[in-house]
Amino acid sequence: MKKQPIDVRDSVCIVGGGAAGLMAACVAAENGAKVVLFEKNASEKKIASEQFFDNAYLGKKLLITGKGRCNLTNNCNREDFMKNIPRNGKFMFASFKAFPPERVMEFFESRGIPLKTERGGRVFPVSDKALDILRCLKDTLKGSNCRIINKKIENIVVENEKISKIFDADGNEYIADYVIIATGGLSYPVTGSDGDGYEFAKTAGHTVTELSPSLVPLVSQGSFCKRLQGLSLRNVTLSLKKKANGKTVFSELGEMLFTHFGLSGPLVLSASAHIENDPCEYSVHIDLKPALDEKTLDDRLLSDFSKNQNKDYKNVLGLLLPSKLIPVFAERSGISPDTKVNSITKKQRADIIALLKNFTVDISGFRPIAEAIITRGGVKTSEINPSTMESKKASGLYFVGEVLDVDGYTGGFNLQIAFSTAYLAAIDAAKKVNEEGYTNV
């Protein structure tokens, strides 16, 4: 027997219950619209108090952001925000103005979640628990006219340049006039981000730009990084350069980590966002002593060598470097670790200084997109109305968050993108569904 279509034209339909989808649902509901939110992830166990959510596992990726602390935005002005959006930043002008960081912070604080601002403007809940941010969004929905359905949306139908239907994986048909796609990208597929939003966009006639990982660890050439596995360096300057012309495309002071495959950590993730095309065309340059210039370093070495002139080179390096780095550093400096420092020449000392200021790692690739924090690329922004997030190809269809070809650096910028774009889409869709004045159908 053929299933009867389910008429949800009186509601704003949202596909995806992550950060963008949840914010869109909250805003649409608070602006008087009925909301139907589809989330395909299912809870591992159904808790009585969570029956409202029809067993849907909401905000799965949100729970792991900021290492479980949830860096929900960056407490910055528009100028600084735009500096941290390397792709299509201008597209964000309207949404940032409508729902800037201070309004995002107000949204959560007014609902009983105290926030704090840390280094670099990063904003976290005082509790350091991402779960508190998720609970806030869920609690807001519990008191609203929102229905959450634990179903995977399989397909959308556009007719006469307008969204008309969506289908779930069980073959259920929903007649819909307003649909917000908040499905995320390809990063962290275990959280449900499997790229289906891009297919919906293509169905509607949209261009999806090339997809690649961003804010992702880097694979190195050679084997020395594996020998340094687990070594974290703080207060170093990492620069990313193009091998062909030596041009520096990124440089910042901070923290990084050596791994069995290459490099990771905050500096590396940020640097990865600047890599275009082939990662092999780039190299990483680490200034291990950014606070000291070459002359000061030379004076320091002369002093250390003078005080320890009968000691081995490897032991004196311990005054400058972490122990795990010493064997690799000595090898790369071309000086035997057992060399007595009183025999080290001026030329060799210059080589040591050069290596301290420019410890180079050649890059061979990205780690898999499944390990990336975000996906670079997505629905082409020129095909989306930046003031509403509505498709220019299909009226009533909206795209928000990571599915768009907009991405930012680490520091809360990507969640701000998600919240701002979701806000605009929700406001516009809620206004239109209310104006339609649907009766209970």
Short mmCIF file of C-alpha atoms in Angstrom, two decimals:
data_model
loop_
_atom_site.label_atom_id
_atom_site.label_comp_id
_atom_site.label_asym_id
_atom_site.label_seq_id
_atom_site.Cartn_x
_atom_site.Cartn_y
_atom_site.Cartn_z
CA MET A 1 0.00 0.00 0.00
CA LYS A 2 1.39 3.38 -1.03
CA LYS A 3 2.29 5.65 1.85
CA GLN A 4 0.34 8.88 2.13
CA PRO A 5 2.40 12.07 1.85
CA ILE A 6 2.94 13.99 5.09
CA ASP A 7 2.08 17.67 4.70
CA VAL A 8 4.55 19.90 6.58
CA ARG A 9 4.00 23.07 4.58
CA ASP A 10 2.98 24.83 7.78
CA SER A 11 6.46 24.28 9.24
CA VAL A 12 10.07 25.23 8.71
CA CYS A 13 11.79 21.92 7.94
CA ILE A 14 15.42 21.58 8.97
CA VAL A 15 17.66 18.75 7.79
CA GLY A 16 20.47 18.12 10.28
CA GLY A 17 20.54 18.44 14.06
CA GLY A 18 24.06 19.77 14.51
CA ALA A 19 25.11 23.25 15.64
CA ALA A 20 23.61 25.07 12.64
CA GLY A 21 20.44 22.99 12.54
CA LEU A 22 19.76 23.35 16.26
CA MET A 23 20.31 27.11 16.18
CA ALA A 24 18.04 27.41 13.13
CA ALA A 25 15.35 25.41 14.93
CA CYS A 26 15.58 27.57 18.06
CA VAL A 27 15.43 30.84 16.13
CA ALA A 28 12.60 29.75 13.82
CA ALA A 29 10.53 28.47 16.75
CA GLU A 30 11.14 31.62 18.79
CA ASN A 31 9.93 33.64 15.81
CA GLY A 32 6.58 31.92 15.84
CA ALA A 33 7.07 29.15 13.32
CA LYS A 34 6.32 25.48 13.68
CA VAL A 35 9.52 23.50 13.17
CA VAL A 36 10.23 19.97 12.00
CA LEU A 37 13.86 18.95 12.52
CA PHE A 38 15.17 15.79 10.88
CA GLU A 39 18.24 14.16 12.48
CA LYS A 40 19.48 10.82 11.17
CA ASN A 41 21.78 9.95 14.09
CA ALA A 42 20.07 7.76 16.67
CA SER A 43 20.80 7.73 20.38
CA GLU A 44 22.49 4.61 21.64
CA LYS A 45 19.85 4.38 24.32
CA LYS A 46 16.50 6.04 24.74
CA ILE A 47 16.16 7.97 27.98
CA ALA A 48 12.66 8.65 29.29
CA SER A 49 13.27 12.38 29.64
CA GLU A 50 14.47 12.51 26.06
CA GLN A 51 11.32 10.99 24.49
CA PHE A 52 10.57 14.39 23.02
CA PHE A 53 13.48 13.91 20.67
CA ASP A 54 12.22 10.65 19.14
CA ASN A 55 15.53 8.92 19.88
CA ALA A 56 17.51 11.40 17.76
CA TYR A 57 21.17 11.94 18.70
CA LEU A 58 21.45 15.70 18.36
CA GLY A 59 24.65 17.74 18.30
CA LYS A 60 27.01 14.78 18.03
CA LYS A 61 29.79 16.84 16.44
CA LEU A 62 29.13 19.79 18.73
CA LEU A 63 30.08 17.61 21.70
CA ILE A 64 33.63 17.10 20.41
CA THR A 65 34.39 20.67 19.38
CA GLY A 66 37.13 22.44 21.30
CA LYS A 67 38.31 19.06 22.62
CA GLY A 68 34.96 18.65 24.34
CA ARG A 69 34.97 22.19 25.75
CA CYS A 70 33.07 23.78 22.83
CA ASN A 71 34.79 26.90 21.50
CA LEU A 72 31.41 28.32 20.47
CA THR A 73 32.52 31.66 19.00
CA ASN A 74 35.28 34.25 19.00
CA ASN A 75 34.81 37.49 20.93
CA CYS A 76 35.97 39.75 18.11
CA ASN A 77 34.80 42.61 15.90
CA ARG A 78 33.84 42.24 12.24
CA GLU A 79 37.26 43.25 10.94
CA ASP A 80 39.04 40.56 12.94
CA PHE A 81 36.35 38.03 12.10
CA MET A 82 36.82 38.61 8.36
CA LYS A 83 40.59 38.22 8.71
CA ASN A 84 39.94 34.72 9.99
CA ILE A 85 37.67 33.66 7.11
CA PRO A 86 40.06 32.80 4.25
CA ARG A 87 37.34 31.75 1.80
CA ASN A 88 34.41 33.93 0.77
CA GLY A 89 34.52 36.14 3.85
CA LYS A 90 32.50 38.91 2.17
CA PHE A 91 29.59 36.50 1.86
CA MET A 92 29.38 36.61 5.67
CA PHE A 93 28.87 40.39 6.04
CA ALA A 94 25.06 40.28 6.37
CA SER A 95 24.87 37.21 8.62
CA PHE A 96 27.67 38.46 10.88
CA LYS A 97 25.91 41.81 11.25
CA ALA A 98 22.59 40.12 12.05
CA PHE A 99 23.98 37.64 14.58
CA PRO A 100 27.52 38.62 15.66
CA PRO A 101 29.54 37.02 18.47
CA GLU A 102 28.04 39.27 21.16
CA ARG A 103 24.55 38.08 20.23
CA VAL A 104 25.64 34.46 20.16
CA MET A 105 27.08 34.94 23.64
CA GLU A 106 23.91 36.68 24.79
CA PHE A 107 21.82 33.80 23.43
CA PHE A 108 23.54 31.29 25.70
CA GLU A 109 24.14 33.51 28.73
CA SER A 110 20.49 34.59 28.81
CA ARG A 111 19.62 30.91 29.06
CA GLY A 112 21.81 30.28 32.09
CA ILE A 113 25.12 29.31 30.47
CA PRO A 114 27.94 31.55 31.79
CA LEU A 115 30.74 32.04 29.27
CA LYS A 116 34.40 33.05 29.42
CA THR A 117 36.83 34.51 26.89
CA GLU A 118 40.30 33.00 26.70
CA ARG A 119 43.47 33.71 24.73
CA GLY A 120 42.85 34.83 21.18
CA GLY A 121 39.23 35.75 21.88
CA ARG A 122 38.14 32.12 22.13
CA VAL A 123 34.82 31.79 23.96
CA PHE A 124 33.96 28.72 26.07
CA PRO A 125 31.33 27.83 28.64
CA VAL A 126 32.70 28.45 32.14
CA SER A 127 32.05 24.79 32.88
CA ASP A 128 34.36 23.74 29.99
CA LYS A 129 31.64 21.29 28.96
CA ALA A 130 30.30 21.18 25.40
CA LEU A 131 27.38 19.22 26.80
CA ASP A 132 26.14 22.39 28.52
CA ILE A 133 25.90 24.17 25.16
CA LEU A 134 24.04 21.24 23.63
CA ARG A 135 21.65 20.99 26.57
CA CYS A 136 20.93 24.70 26.30
CA LEU A 137 19.90 24.32 22.66
CA LYS A 138 17.85 21.20 23.39
CA ASP A 139 16.13 22.78 26.39
CA THR A 140 15.23 25.80 24.26
CA LEU A 141 13.57 23.47 21.75
CA LYS A 142 11.74 21.50 24.42
CA GLY A 143 9.75 24.57 25.29
CA SER A 144 8.93 25.39 21.68
CA ASN A 145 6.63 24.24 18.89
CA CYS A 146 9.27 21.93 17.45
CA ARG A 147 8.99 18.32 16.41
CA ILE A 148 12.17 16.31 16.01
CA ILE A 149 12.13 13.22 13.80
CA ASN A 150 14.89 10.60 13.88
CA LYS A 151 14.96 9.97 10.12
CA LYS A 152 17.58 10.32 7.41
CA ILE A 153 16.47 12.56 4.56
CA GLU A 154 17.38 10.72 1.37
CA ASN A 155 16.32 13.13 -1.35
CA ILE A 156 14.77 16.51 -2.10
CA VAL A 157 12.53 17.47 -5.00
CA VAL A 158 12.57 20.86 -6.69
CA GLU A 159 9.74 21.72 -9.06
CA ASN A 160 9.35 24.96 -11.00
CA GLU A 161 12.41 26.39 -9.24
CA LYS A 162 10.86 25.81 -5.82
CA ILE A 163 11.37 23.18 -3.13
CA SER A 164 8.32 20.93 -3.07
CA LYS A 165 9.07 17.62 -1.37
CA ILE A 166 11.61 15.74 0.69
CA PHE A 167 11.87 11.98 1.16
CA ASP A 168 13.34 10.05 4.07
CA ALA A 169 15.20 6.75 3.86
CA ASP A 170 12.04 4.80 4.72
CA GLY A 171 10.25 6.17 1.68
CA ASN A 172 8.12 8.66 3.57
CA GLU A 173 7.24 11.72 1.49
CA TYR A 174 6.96 15.16 3.09
CA ILE A 175 5.34 18.04 1.22
CA ALA A 176 7.44 21.05 2.22
CA ASP A 177 7.68 24.69 1.21
CA TYR A 178 10.59 25.76 3.42
CA VAL A 179 13.63 23.55 3.96
CA ILE A 180 16.92 24.48 5.61
CA ILE A 181 19.85 22.19 4.78
CA ALA A 182 22.21 22.03 7.78
CA THR A 183 23.89 18.70 7.13
CA GLY A 184 27.52 19.69 7.66
CA GLY A 185 30.40 18.69 5.41
CA LEU A 186 32.55 15.57 5.06
CA SER A 187 34.69 15.94 8.19
CA TYR A 188 34.15 13.59 11.14
CA PRO A 189 31.76 11.26 9.25
CA VAL A 190 31.18 9.26 12.46
CA THR A 191 29.13 12.23 13.62
CA GLY A 192 26.85 11.94 10.58
CA SER A 193 28.57 14.38 8.22
CA ASP A 194 28.68 12.23 5.10
CA GLY A 195 28.23 14.87 2.40
CA ASP A 196 24.54 14.29 1.65
CA GLY A 197 23.91 18.06 1.75
CA TYR A 198 26.13 18.46 -1.30
CA GLU A 199 23.97 15.97 -3.20
CA PHE A 200 20.83 17.88 -2.19
CA ALA A 201 22.47 21.05 -3.54
CA LYS A 202 23.31 19.40 -6.86
CA THR A 203 19.74 18.13 -7.14
CA ALA A 204 18.58 21.73 -6.84
CA GLY A 205 20.96 22.79 -9.62
CA HIS A 206 23.71 24.21 -7.44
CA THR A 207 27.44 24.14 -8.07
CA VAL A 208 29.47 22.40 -5.39
CA THR A 209 33.08 23.57 -5.39
CA GLU A 210 35.98 21.13 -4.94
CA LEU A 211 35.91 19.49 -1.52
CA SER A 212 39.06 18.99 0.53
CA PRO A 213 40.07 18.84 4.19
CA SER A 214 40.82 22.01 6.14
CA LEU A 215 42.02 22.50 9.70
CA VAL A 216 43.59 19.10 9.34
CA PRO A 217 46.90 17.51 10.46
CA LEU A 218 49.70 17.34 7.89
CA VAL A 219 51.67 14.32 6.70
CA SER A 220 55.43 14.87 6.48
CA GLN A 221 58.11 13.54 4.20
CA GLY A 222 60.86 11.48 5.79
CA SER A 223 60.80 9.62 9.09
CA PHE A 224 62.13 12.03 11.70
CA CYS A 225 58.65 13.24 12.76
CA LYS A 226 57.82 9.67 13.78
CA ARG A 227 60.88 9.68 16.03
CA LEU A 228 59.51 12.83 17.66
CA GLN A 229 56.01 11.39 18.10
CA GLY A 230 54.22 12.88 21.10
CA LEU A 231 56.52 15.90 21.42
CA SER A 232 54.55 19.12 21.94
CA LEU A 233 56.25 22.45 21.30
CA ARG A 234 54.89 25.63 22.85
CA ASN A 235 55.73 29.24 22.10
CA VAL A 236 57.24 28.45 18.74
CA THR A 237 56.55 30.27 15.49
CA LEU A 238 55.33 28.09 12.65
CA SER A 239 55.51 29.44 9.09
CA LEU A 240 54.06 27.79 6.00
CA LYS A 241 55.90 28.57 2.77
CA LYS A 242 55.53 27.74 -0.89
CA LYS A 243 58.57 25.81 -2.05
CA ALA A 244 58.55 27.32 -5.53
CA ASN A 245 59.08 30.92 -4.50
CA GLY A 246 59.63 30.83 -0.73
CA LYS A 247 56.54 32.96 -0.15
CA THR A 248 55.20 32.80 3.41
CA VAL A 249 51.43 32.18 3.35
CA PHE A 250 50.99 31.70 7.10
CA SER A 251 53.01 32.52 10.21
CA GLU A 252 51.91 32.44 13.83
CA LEU A 253 53.19 31.89 17.36
CA GLY A 254 51.67 29.08 19.37
CA GLU A 255 51.65 25.34 19.97
CA MET A 256 52.19 22.31 17.73
CA LEU A 257 52.65 18.56 18.02
CA PHE A 258 54.79 15.93 16.31
CA THR A 259 52.97 12.68 15.47
CA HIS A 260 53.75 9.31 13.90
CA PHE A 261 52.60 10.67 10.52
CA GLY A 262 53.85 14.24 10.71
CA LEU A 263 52.46 17.36 12.37
CA SER A 264 49.34 18.36 14.28
CA GLY A 265 48.26 20.84 16.93
CA PRO A 266 46.66 24.31 16.75
CA LEU A 267 49.36 25.97 14.62
CA VAL A 268 49.37 23.14 12.09
CA LEU A 269 45.60 23.03 11.78
CA SER A 270 45.49 26.77 11.11
CA ALA A 271 48.34 26.51 8.60
CA SER A 272 46.51 23.76 6.68
CA ALA A 273 43.72 26.20 5.82
CA HIS A 274 46.23 28.14 3.67
CA ILE A 275 47.26 25.19 1.52
CA GLU A 276 45.87 25.38 -2.00
CA ASN A 277 46.01 22.43 -4.38
CA ASP A 278 48.94 20.05 -3.73
CA PRO A 279 50.30 20.00 -0.14
CA CYS A 280 53.64 18.76 -1.51
CA GLU A 281 54.21 22.27 -2.82
CA TYR A 282 54.58 23.55 0.75
CA SER A 283 57.01 23.25 3.64
CA VAL A 284 56.69 24.06 7.33
CA HIS A 285 59.38 26.19 9.00
CA ILE A 286 59.60 26.19 12.79
CA ASP A 287 61.38 28.92 14.74
CA LEU A 288 62.22 27.08 17.96
CA LYS A 289 63.40 30.28 19.66
CA PRO A 290 61.22 33.11 18.33
CA ALA A 291 61.97 35.40 21.26
CA LEU A 292 65.71 35.44 20.44
CA ASP A 293 67.36 36.87 17.31
CA GLU A 294 70.46 35.31 15.77
CA LYS A 295 72.90 37.60 17.61
CA THR A 296 71.29 36.89 21.00
CA LEU A 297 71.26 33.18 20.25
CA ASP A 298 74.92 33.23 19.31
CA ASP A 299 75.78 34.98 22.57
CA ARG A 300 73.72 32.38 24.43
CA LEU A 301 75.52 29.49 22.70
CA LEU A 302 78.94 31.01 23.38
CA SER A 303 78.03 31.38 27.04
CA ASP A 304 76.67 27.83 27.32
CA PHE A 305 79.68 26.36 25.50
CA SER A 306 82.11 28.33 27.66
CA LYS A 307 80.48 27.11 30.88
CA ASN A 308 80.34 23.50 29.66
CA GLN A 309 83.35 23.28 27.35
CA ASN A 310 84.27 19.71 28.29
CA LYS A 311 80.73 18.38 27.87
CA ASP A 312 79.24 16.63 24.86
CA TYR A 313 77.22 18.64 22.34
CA LYS A 314 74.09 16.58 23.05
CA ASN A 315 74.21 17.44 26.75
CA VAL A 316 74.58 21.17 26.19
CA LEU A 317 71.66 21.11 23.73
CA GLY A 318 69.58 20.10 26.74
CA LEU A 319 69.88 23.70 27.95
CA LEU A 320 68.01 24.85 24.82
CA LEU A 321 65.76 22.01 23.68
CA PRO A 322 63.45 19.30 25.05
CA SER A 323 65.29 15.98 25.43
CA LYS A 324 63.22 14.16 22.79
CA LEU A 325 64.24 16.67 20.14
CA ILE A 326 67.99 16.52 20.85
CA PRO A 327 68.98 13.38 18.83
CA VAL A 328 67.08 14.55 15.73
CA PHE A 329 68.32 18.12 16.07
CA ALA A 330 71.96 17.00 16.47
CA GLU A 331 71.63 14.76 13.43
CA ARG A 332 70.10 17.52 11.30
CA SER A 333 72.76 20.00 12.40
CA GLY A 334 75.42 17.69 11.00
CA ILE A 335 77.36 17.59 14.25
CA SER A 336 77.98 14.34 16.12
CA PRO A 337 76.12 14.37 19.45
CA ASP A 338 79.27 13.19 21.22
CA THR A 339 81.36 16.12 19.97
CA LYS A 340 82.91 18.16 22.77
CA VAL A 341 81.55 21.69 22.59
CA ASN A 342 85.01 23.22 22.91
CA SER A 343 85.76 21.83 19.42
CA ILE A 344 82.65 23.22 17.71
CA THR A 345 83.64 25.79 15.09
CA LYS A 346 82.12 29.20 14.39
CA LYS A 347 80.64 27.80 11.17
CA GLN A 348 79.06 24.90 13.04
CA ARG A 349 77.67 27.31 15.62
CA ALA A 350 76.09 29.34 12.81
CA ASP A 351 74.52 26.12 11.48
CA ILE A 352 73.05 25.40 14.92
CA ILE A 353 71.55 28.87 15.08
CA ALA A 354 70.14 28.56 11.57
CA LEU A 355 68.46 25.27 12.51
CA LEU A 356 67.06 26.70 15.75
CA LYS A 357 65.48 29.52 13.75
CA ASN A 358 64.41 27.40 10.79
CA PHE A 359 63.65 23.76 11.60
CA THR A 360 62.08 22.65 8.31
CA VAL A 361 59.53 19.92 7.64
CA ASP A 362 58.53 19.07 4.07
CA ILE A 363 54.87 18.23 3.60
CA SER A 364 53.62 15.28 1.56
CA GLY A 365 49.87 15.51 2.10
CA PHE A 366 46.84 16.03 4.31
CA ARG A 367 45.51 13.48 6.73
CA PRO A 368 42.17 12.00 5.54
CA ILE A 369 39.20 14.35 5.38
CA ALA A 370 37.57 12.22 8.08
CA GLU A 371 40.17 13.68 10.49
CA ALA A 372 39.62 17.28 9.40
CA ILE A 373 37.79 19.70 11.67
CA ILE A 374 35.98 21.20 8.69
CA THR A 375 35.52 20.69 4.97
CA ARG A 376 36.89 23.24 2.53
CA GLY A 377 34.57 23.86 -0.40
CA GLY A 378 30.82 23.41 -0.67
CA VAL A 379 27.77 25.08 -2.15
CA LYS A 380 28.93 28.00 -4.28
CA THR A 381 28.20 31.20 -2.38
CA SER A 382 27.34 33.25 -5.48
CA GLU A 383 24.28 30.99 -5.87
CA ILE A 384 23.01 31.81 -2.35
CA ASN A 385 21.38 35.04 -1.18
CA PRO A 386 23.78 36.26 1.55
CA SER A 387 21.00 38.22 3.28
CA THR A 388 18.74 35.19 3.78
CA MET A 389 20.79 32.06 2.94
CA GLU A 390 18.04 31.16 0.47
CA SER A 391 18.96 29.40 -2.76
CA LYS A 392 18.89 31.48 -5.94
CA LYS A 393 18.08 28.25 -7.78
CA ALA A 394 15.12 27.04 -5.72
CA SER A 395 12.95 29.29 -3.58
CA GLY A 396 12.19 28.02 -0.08
CA LEU A 397 15.47 26.09 0.03
CA TYR A 398 18.23 27.33 2.36
CA PHE A 399 21.82 26.24 3.02
CA VAL A 400 23.65 26.98 6.28
CA GLY A 401 26.87 26.11 8.08
CA GLU A 402 29.62 23.86 6.79
CA VAL A 403 27.72 22.78 3.66
CA LEU A 404 28.49 26.26 2.26
CA ASP A 405 31.80 27.15 0.63
CA VAL A 406 32.88 29.26 3.61
CA ASP A 407 35.36 28.25 6.29
CA GLY A 408 37.40 29.85 9.03
CA TYR A 409 40.47 29.22 11.11
CA THR A 410 40.46 27.61 14.54
CA GLY A 411 39.29 29.77 17.41
CA GLY A 412 35.49 29.59 17.27
CA PHE A 413 35.09 31.10 13.81
CA ASN A 414 33.48 28.07 12.21
CA LEU A 415 30.79 27.72 14.85
CA GLN A 416 30.14 31.45 14.49
CA ILE A 417 29.64 30.85 10.74
CA ALA A 418 27.21 28.06 11.57
CA PHE A 419 25.22 30.14 14.06
CA SER A 420 25.12 33.33 11.95
CA THR A 421 24.03 31.65 8.72
CA ALA A 422 21.48 29.53 10.60
CA TYR A 423 20.05 32.65 12.22
CA LEU A 424 19.43 34.43 8.91
CA ALA A 425 17.87 31.38 7.26
CA ALA A 426 15.61 30.75 10.25
CA ILE A 427 14.42 34.36 10.42
CA ASP A 428 13.57 34.42 6.72
CA ALA A 429 11.90 31.00 6.62
CA ALA A 430 9.88 31.70 9.78
CA LYS A 431 8.67 35.01 8.39
CA LYS A 432 7.56 33.41 5.14
CA VAL A 433 5.82 30.40 6.67
CA ASN A 434 3.97 32.72 9.04
CA GLU A 435 2.92 35.00 6.18
CA GLU A 436 1.54 32.00 4.29
CA GLY A 437 -0.92 31.53 7.14
CA TYR A 438 -1.28 27.78 6.74
CA THR A 439 -4.11 26.15 8.62
CA ASN A 440 -3.54 22.85 10.39
CA VAL A 441 -3.10 20.51 7.42
#
